[in-house]
PDB file of C-alpha atoms in Angstrom:
ATOM      1  CA  MET A   1      -0.271   0.002  -0.021  1.00 50.00           C
ATOM      2  CA  SER A   2       1.250   3.547  -0.763  1.00 59.00           C
ATOM      3  CA  ASP A   3       1.103   6.682   1.205  1.00 67.00           C
ATOM      4  CA  LYS A   4      -1.103   9.200  -0.496  1.00 73.00           C
ATOM      5  CA  SER A   5      -1.287  11.442   2.220  1.00 79.00           C
ATOM      6  CA  ILE A   6      -0.835  15.423   1.455  1.00 80.00           C
ATOM      7  CA  ASP A   7       2.367  17.253   3.116  1.00 75.00           C
ATOM      8  CA  PHE A   8       0.201  20.471   3.984  1.00 73.00           C
ATOM      9  CA  ALA A   9       3.745  21.703   5.342  1.00 76.00           C
ATOM     10  CA  GLN A  10       5.363  20.995   1.803  1.00 72.00           C
ATOM     11  CA  LEU A  11       2.353  22.811  -0.098  1.00 67.00           C
ATOM     12  CA  TYR A  12       2.559  25.943   2.107  1.00 63.00           C
ATOM     13  CA  LYS A  13       6.067  26.297   1.757  1.00 71.00           C
ATOM     14  CA  GLU A  14       5.751  25.839  -2.089  1.00 71.00           C
ATOM     15  CA  MET A  15       2.894  28.507  -1.853  1.00 69.00           C
ATOM     16  CA  LYS A  16       4.944  30.824  -0.117  1.00 67.00           C
ATOM     17  CA  GLN A  17       7.708  30.635  -2.490  1.00 69.00           C
ATOM     18  CA  ALA A  18       5.278  31.007  -5.653  1.00 71.00           C
ATOM     19  CA  LYS A  19       4.322  34.680  -4.249  1.00 78.00           C
ATOM     20  CA  LEU A  20       5.345  37.097  -6.595  1.00 80.00           C
ATOM     21  CA  GLY A  21       6.741  40.532  -5.688  1.00 78.00           C
ATOM     22  CA  ASP A  22       5.881  43.866  -7.720  1.00 79.00           C
ATOM     23  CA  SER A  23       9.419  43.467  -9.401  1.00 83.00           C
ATOM     24  CA  ASP A  24       8.514  39.932 -10.665  1.00 86.00           C
ATOM     25  CA  ARG A  25       4.878  40.529 -12.251  1.00 92.00           C
ATOM     26  CA  PRO A  26       4.810  40.050 -15.916  1.00 96.00           C
ATOM     27  CA  THR A  27       3.375  42.280 -18.437  1.00 96.00           C
ATOM     28  CA  ILE A  28      -0.141  41.357 -18.976  1.00 97.00           C
ATOM     29  CA  LEU A  29      -2.071  42.751 -21.890  1.00 97.00           C
ATOM     30  CA  GLY A  30      -5.258  42.219 -24.000  1.00 96.00           C
ATOM     31  CA  GLY A  31      -7.412  43.402 -26.380  1.00 96.00           C
ATOM     32  CA  GLU A  32      -9.402  43.138 -29.504  1.00 96.00           C
ATOM     33  CA  PHE A  33      -9.360  44.207 -33.116  1.00 96.00           C
ATOM     34  CA  ALA A  34     -11.193  43.743 -36.518  1.00 96.00           C
ATOM     35  CA  ALA A  35     -10.767  40.570 -38.528  1.00 94.00           C
ATOM     36  CA  ASP A  36      -9.044  42.311 -41.552  1.00 94.00           C
ATOM     37  CA  CYS A  37      -6.334  43.743 -39.528  1.00 95.00           C
ATOM     38  CA  LEU A  38      -4.954  40.298 -38.721  1.00 95.00           C
ATOM     39  CA  ASN A  39      -1.629  40.986 -41.107  1.00 94.00           C
ATOM     40  CA  ASP A  40      -1.283  44.295 -39.272  1.00 94.00           C
ATOM     41  CA  PHE A  41      -1.154  42.975 -36.006  1.00 95.00           C
ATOM     42  CA  LEU A  42       1.159  40.103 -36.933  1.00 95.00           C
ATOM     43  CA  ASN A  43       3.441  42.437 -38.293  1.00 93.00           C
ATOM     44  CA  VAL A  44       3.708  44.642 -35.093  1.00 92.00           C
ATOM     45  CA  TRP A  45       4.443  41.300 -32.825  1.00 94.00           C
ATOM     46  CA  GLU A  46       6.900  40.030 -35.459  1.00 91.00           C
ATOM     47  CA  THR A  47       9.388  42.029 -33.716  1.00 90.00           C
ATOM     48  CA  HIS A  48       9.111  40.297 -30.678  1.00 91.00           C
ATOM     49  CA  TRP A  49       9.366  36.675 -32.133  1.00 90.00           C
ATOM     50  CA  ASN A  50      12.875  36.116 -31.544  1.00 91.00           C
ATOM     51  CA  ALA A  51      12.162  35.513 -28.018  1.00 94.00           C
ATOM     52  CA  MET A  52       8.931  33.568 -28.984  1.00 96.00           C
ATOM     53  CA  PRO A  53       9.931  30.776 -31.465  1.00 94.00           C
ATOM     54  CA  TYR A  54       6.981  28.598 -31.112  1.00 95.00           C
ATOM     55  CA  ARG A  55       4.206  29.361 -33.430  1.00 94.00           C
ATOM     56  CA  ILE A  56       1.188  27.281 -33.560  1.00 92.00           C
ATOM     57  CA  TRP A  57      -1.474  28.023 -36.122  1.00 93.00           C
ATOM     58  CA  GLU A  58      -4.998  26.669 -35.867  1.00 92.00           C
ATOM     59  CA  HIS A  59      -6.718  26.516 -39.164  1.00 91.00           C
ATOM     60  CA  ILE A  60     -10.357  25.488 -39.712  1.00 88.00           C
ATOM     61  CA  SER A  61      -9.016  22.242 -40.916  1.00 85.00           C
ATOM     62  CA  CYS A  62      -5.351  21.687 -39.585  1.00 83.00           C
ATOM     63  CA  ILE A  63      -2.813  22.849 -37.038  1.00 84.00           C
ATOM     64  CA  GLU A  64       0.584  23.912 -38.055  1.00 87.00           C
ATOM     65  CA  PHE A  65       3.857  24.931 -36.569  1.00 88.00           C
ATOM     66  CA  ALA A  66       5.376  27.804 -38.928  1.00 89.00           C
ATOM     67  CA  ASP A  67       6.724  31.207 -38.812  1.00 91.00           C
ATOM     68  CA  ARG A  68       3.293  32.633 -40.335  1.00 92.00           C
ATOM     69  CA  PRO A  69       0.006  31.022 -40.970  1.00 93.00           C
ATOM     70  CA  ALA A  70      -0.147  29.440 -44.428  1.00 89.00           C
ATOM     71  CA  GLN A  71      -3.885  30.698 -45.008  1.00 89.00           C
ATOM     72  CA  PRO A  72      -4.617  33.566 -42.564  1.00 92.00           C
ATOM     73  CA  GLU A  73      -8.293  33.816 -43.855  1.00 92.00           C
ATOM     74  CA  PHE A  74      -8.977  30.238 -42.168  1.00 93.00           C
ATOM     75  CA  LEU A  75      -6.984  31.017 -39.251  1.00 95.00           C
ATOM     76  CA  GLN A  76      -9.074  30.283 -35.860  1.00 96.00           C
ATOM     77  CA  ARG A  77      -6.602  30.427 -33.245  1.00 96.00           C
ATOM     78  CA  ALA A  78      -3.039  31.069 -32.806  1.00 96.00           C
ATOM     79  CA  GLU A  79      -0.331  30.344 -30.047  1.00 97.00           C
ATOM     80  CA  ILE A  80       3.026  32.232 -30.238  1.00 97.00           C
ATOM     81  CA  PHE A  81       5.324  31.742 -27.258  1.00 97.00           C
ATOM     82  CA  GLY A  82       8.750  31.086 -25.615  1.00 96.00           C
ATOM     83  CA  GLU A  83      10.785  32.772 -23.182  1.00 95.00           C
ATOM     84  CA  GLY A  84      10.034  36.148 -23.867  1.00 95.00           C
ATOM     85  CA  GLY A  85       6.452  35.789 -23.843  1.00 97.00           C
ATOM     86  CA  HIS A  86       3.222  34.072 -24.844  1.00 98.00           C
ATOM     87  CA  LEU A  87       0.803  35.568 -27.270  1.00 98.00           C
ATOM     88  CA  SER A  88      -2.620  34.187 -27.762  1.00 97.00           C
ATOM     89  CA  LEU A  89      -5.183  34.991 -30.569  1.00 97.00           C
ATOM     90  CA  ARG A  90      -8.566  33.830 -30.987  1.00 97.00           C
ATOM     91  CA  ARG A  91     -11.131  34.496 -33.717  1.00 97.00           C
ATOM     92  CA  ASP A  92     -14.463  35.649 -32.335  1.00 96.00           C
ATOM     93  CA  GLY A  93     -16.830  36.253 -35.308  1.00 93.00           C
ATOM     94  CA  ASN A  94     -15.557  39.297 -37.400  1.00 94.00           C
ATOM     95  CA  ARG A  95     -12.989  40.182 -34.722  1.00 96.00           C
ATOM     96  CA  TRP A  96      -9.858  38.921 -33.062  1.00 97.00           C
ATOM     97  CA  LEU A  97      -9.418  38.690 -29.380  1.00 97.00           C
ATOM     98  CA  TRP A  98      -5.795  38.536 -28.116  1.00 97.00           C
ATOM     99  CA  HIS A  99      -3.877  38.325 -24.723  1.00 97.00           C
ATOM    100  CA  TYR A 100      -0.142  38.473 -23.855  1.00 97.00           C
ATOM    101  CA  ILE A 101       1.774  37.576 -20.858  1.00 98.00           C
ATOM    102  CA  GLY A 102       5.659  38.106 -20.560  1.00 96.00           C
ATOM    103  CA  THR A 103       8.276  40.583 -20.610  1.00 95.00           C
ATOM    104  CA  SER A 104       7.705  44.026 -21.104  1.00 93.00           C
ATOM    105  CA  VAL A 105       6.777  45.080 -24.539  1.00 92.00           C
ATOM    106  CA  SER A 106       5.258  48.191 -26.019  1.00 86.00           C
ATOM    107  CA  VAL A 107       1.863  47.872 -27.943  1.00 84.00           C
ATOM    108  CA  THR A 108      -0.397  50.754 -28.244  1.00 80.00           C
ATOM    109  CA  ASP A 109      -2.847  49.611 -30.970  1.00 88.00           C
ATOM    110  CA  PHE A 110      -5.477  46.848 -31.301  1.00 93.00           C
ATOM    111  CA  GLY A 111      -7.606  47.775 -28.575  1.00 91.00           C
ATOM    112  CA  VAL A 112      -4.815  47.134 -25.884  1.00 94.00           C
ATOM    113  CA  GLU A 113      -5.606  47.244 -22.107  1.00 95.00           C
ATOM    114  CA  ASP A 114      -3.332  46.792 -19.257  1.00 95.00           C
ATOM    115  CA  PHE A 115      -4.239  44.162 -16.882  1.00 96.00           C
ATOM    116  CA  TRP A 116      -2.088  45.927 -14.125  1.00 95.00           C
ATOM    117  CA  GLN A 117      -3.906  49.135 -14.607  1.00 94.00           C
ATOM    118  CA  LYS A 118      -7.279  47.824 -13.998  1.00 95.00           C
ATOM    119  CA  HIS A 119      -6.149  45.236 -11.107  1.00 94.00           C
ATOM    120  CA  PRO A 120      -3.236  46.807  -9.362  1.00 93.00           C
ATOM    121  CA  ALA A 121      -3.665  45.173  -6.113  1.00 92.00           C
ATOM    122  CA  CYS A 122      -3.928  41.583  -7.627  1.00 92.00           C
ATOM    123  CA  GLN A 123      -1.561  38.835  -5.947  1.00 92.00           C
ATOM    124  CA  LEU A 124      -0.348  36.477  -8.156  1.00 93.00           C
ATOM    125  CA  ARG A 125       1.511  33.126  -7.711  1.00 92.00           C
ATOM    126  CA  ARG A 126       3.946  31.358 -10.155  1.00 94.00           C
ATOM    127  CA  TYR A 127       4.262  27.765 -10.442  1.00 92.00           C
ATOM    128  CA  ALA A 128       6.703  26.138 -12.892  1.00 92.00           C
ATOM    129  CA  GLU A 129       4.802  23.025 -14.592  1.00 93.00           C
ATOM    130  CA  SER A 130       5.361  20.593 -17.602  1.00 93.00           C
ATOM    131  CA  VAL A 131       2.946  18.509 -19.445  1.00 92.00           C
ATOM    132  CA  VAL A 132       3.470  15.789 -22.255  1.00 86.00           C
ATOM    133  CA  LEU A 133       2.014  16.321 -25.600  1.00 84.00           C
ATOM    134  CA  TRP A 134       0.188  13.895 -27.994  1.00 80.00           C
ATOM    135  CA  GLY A 135       2.367  11.320 -29.780  1.00 79.00           C
ATOM    136  CA  GLU A 136       5.470   9.630 -29.928  1.00 75.00           C
ATOM    137  CA  ARG A 137       8.337   9.479 -32.606  1.00 72.00           C
ATOM    138  CA  LYS A 138       9.109   6.215 -33.607  1.00 71.00           C
ATOM    139  CA  ASP A 139      11.594   4.829 -36.212  1.00 71.00           C
ATOM    140  CA  ASN A 140      13.241   8.339 -37.240  1.00 71.00           C
ATOM    141  CA  GLN A 141       9.706   9.167 -38.720  1.00 72.00           C
ATOM    142  CA  LEU A 142       9.343  12.937 -39.497  1.00 71.00           C
ATOM    143  CA  ARG A 143       6.262  13.133 -37.411  1.00 71.00           C
ATOM    144  CA  TRP A 144       4.999  11.838 -34.116  1.00 74.00           C
ATOM    145  CA  PHE A 145       2.221   9.233 -34.056  1.00 68.00           C
ATOM    146  CA  ASP A 146      -0.675   8.587 -31.608  1.00 70.00           C
ATOM    147  CA  ASP A 147      -3.349   6.235 -31.775  1.00 66.00           C
ATOM    148  CA  ARG A 148      -5.865   8.443 -29.942  1.00 69.00           C
ATOM    149  CA  VAL A 149      -5.501  11.363 -32.490  1.00 68.00           C
ATOM    150  CA  ALA A 150      -4.394   9.141 -35.707  1.00 63.00           C
ATOM    151  CA  ALA A 151      -5.557  11.718 -38.142  1.00 64.00           C
ATOM    152  CA  ALA A 152      -3.671  14.675 -36.705  1.00 68.00           C
ATOM    153  CA  ASN A 153      -0.391  15.664 -38.328  1.00 70.00           C
ATOM    154  CA  LEU A 154       1.840  15.582 -35.209  1.00 74.00           C
ATOM    155  CA  ALA A 155       5.073  17.504 -36.539  1.00 76.00           C
ATOM    156  CA  TYR A 156       6.591  19.257 -33.546  1.00 79.00           C
ATOM    157  CA  PRO A 157       9.412  21.754 -34.319  1.00 81.00           C
ATOM    158  CA  LEU A 158      12.300  19.616 -32.268  1.00 81.00           C
ATOM    159  CA  LYS A 159      14.912  17.450 -33.444  1.00 77.00           C
ATOM    160  CA  THR A 160      14.271  14.559 -31.027  1.00 73.00           C
ATOM    161  CA  THR A 161      12.962  11.268 -30.799  1.00 70.00           C
ATOM    162  CA  GLY A 162      10.319   9.792 -28.111  1.00 77.00           C
ATOM    163  CA  ARG A 163       7.965  12.384 -26.398  1.00 83.00           C
ATOM    164  CA  VAL A 164       7.739  16.030 -26.472  1.00 86.00           C
ATOM    165  CA  TYR A 165       6.965  18.284 -23.259  1.00 90.00           C
ATOM    166  CA  LEU A 166       5.577  21.556 -23.095  1.00 93.00           C
ATOM    167  CA  HIS A 167       6.876  23.697 -20.005  1.00 96.00           C
ATOM    168  CA  PHE A 168       4.866  26.724 -18.630  1.00 96.00           C
ATOM    169  CA  TRP A 169       4.382  28.865 -15.906  1.00 95.00           C
ATOM    170  CA  ARG A 170       0.935  28.874 -14.212  1.00 95.00           C
ATOM    171  CA  TYR A 171      -0.125  32.024 -12.438  1.00 95.00           C
ATOM    172  CA  THR A 172      -2.811  31.686  -9.700  1.00 94.00           C
ATOM    173  CA  GLU A 173      -5.131  34.314  -7.995  1.00 93.00           C
ATOM    174  CA  GLN A 174      -6.484  32.979  -4.745  1.00 90.00           C
ATOM    175  CA  GLY A 175      -5.719  29.378  -5.744  1.00 88.00           C
ATOM    176  CA  GLN A 176      -7.598  29.652  -9.024  1.00 94.00           C
ATOM    177  CA  THR A 177      -5.489  29.722 -12.327  1.00 95.00           C
ATOM    178  CA  ALA A 178      -5.398  33.213 -13.811  1.00 95.00           C
ATOM    179  CA  PHE A 179      -2.752  32.952 -16.578  1.00 96.00           C
ATOM    180  CA  VAL A 180      -0.637  30.439 -18.407  1.00 97.00           C
ATOM    181  CA  TRP A 181       2.446  31.197 -20.052  1.00 97.00           C
ATOM    182  CA  TYR A 182       3.842  28.566 -22.342  1.00 97.00           C
ATOM    183  CA  ARG A 183       7.576  28.994 -22.142  1.00 96.00           C
ATOM    184  CA  ALA A 184       9.447  26.004 -23.985  1.00 94.00           C
ATOM    185  CA  LEU A 185       9.005  22.619 -25.865  1.00 92.00           C
ATOM    186  CA  SER A 186      11.646  19.842 -25.235  1.00 90.00           C
ATOM    187  CA  ASP A 187      12.293  16.227 -24.822  1.00 85.00           C
ATOM    188  CA  LYS A 188      12.940  16.577 -21.026  1.00 85.00           C
ATOM    189  CA  PRO A 189       9.913  15.938 -18.767  1.00 82.00           C
ATOM    190  CA  HIS A 190      10.767  18.530 -16.594  1.00 74.00           C
ATOM    191  CA  GLN A 191      12.852  21.976 -17.291  1.00 66.00           C
ATOM    192  CA  GLU A 192      13.253  24.714 -15.019  1.00 59.00           C
ATOM    193  CA  CYS A 193      12.009  27.968 -16.557  1.00 55.00           C
ATOM    194  CA  GLN A 194      13.860  30.856 -15.134  1.00 52.00           C
ATOM    195  CA  PRO A 195      12.384  34.226 -14.714  1.00 49.00           C
TER     196      PRO A 195
END
């Protein structure tokens, strides 16, 4: 029989260590813009992409890892992330909703709102976490395979065999997840994400 008891002292210690000071708070922005302004929006953010090398474009019928979306007219969602920040886009009818969490950036258009201006007293805690992604690479194939999502083209942008892991910071407020910053993809189950 295994001991599945909870070590509350350890949990409390981790929670105290996770509390962010004012100088550790990430930049958190969000907004919306018209659907026909997508290319302008991407052009503005492209200057930050060196620090956000992972780009996932979710189209109506496929998901791709690429520098830019192959068919922007069919784009539904996007996740652009890395050590420099995490920009997320979602189509909502005839507009795009977006949010960003990461290092300091300067954006003045596209309906930008600064989270900290509206919620200056918010106290966040940050936890480093990792999850395994779908699929396993076998026999030096170009893509990863998984029976549960056999039709998916799992072509992660890594030169590795085996599994792929997504490493992220989860920010909580009063115990509830408030924000997530995807930081990296790797072949290691755990990776320290440094501030």
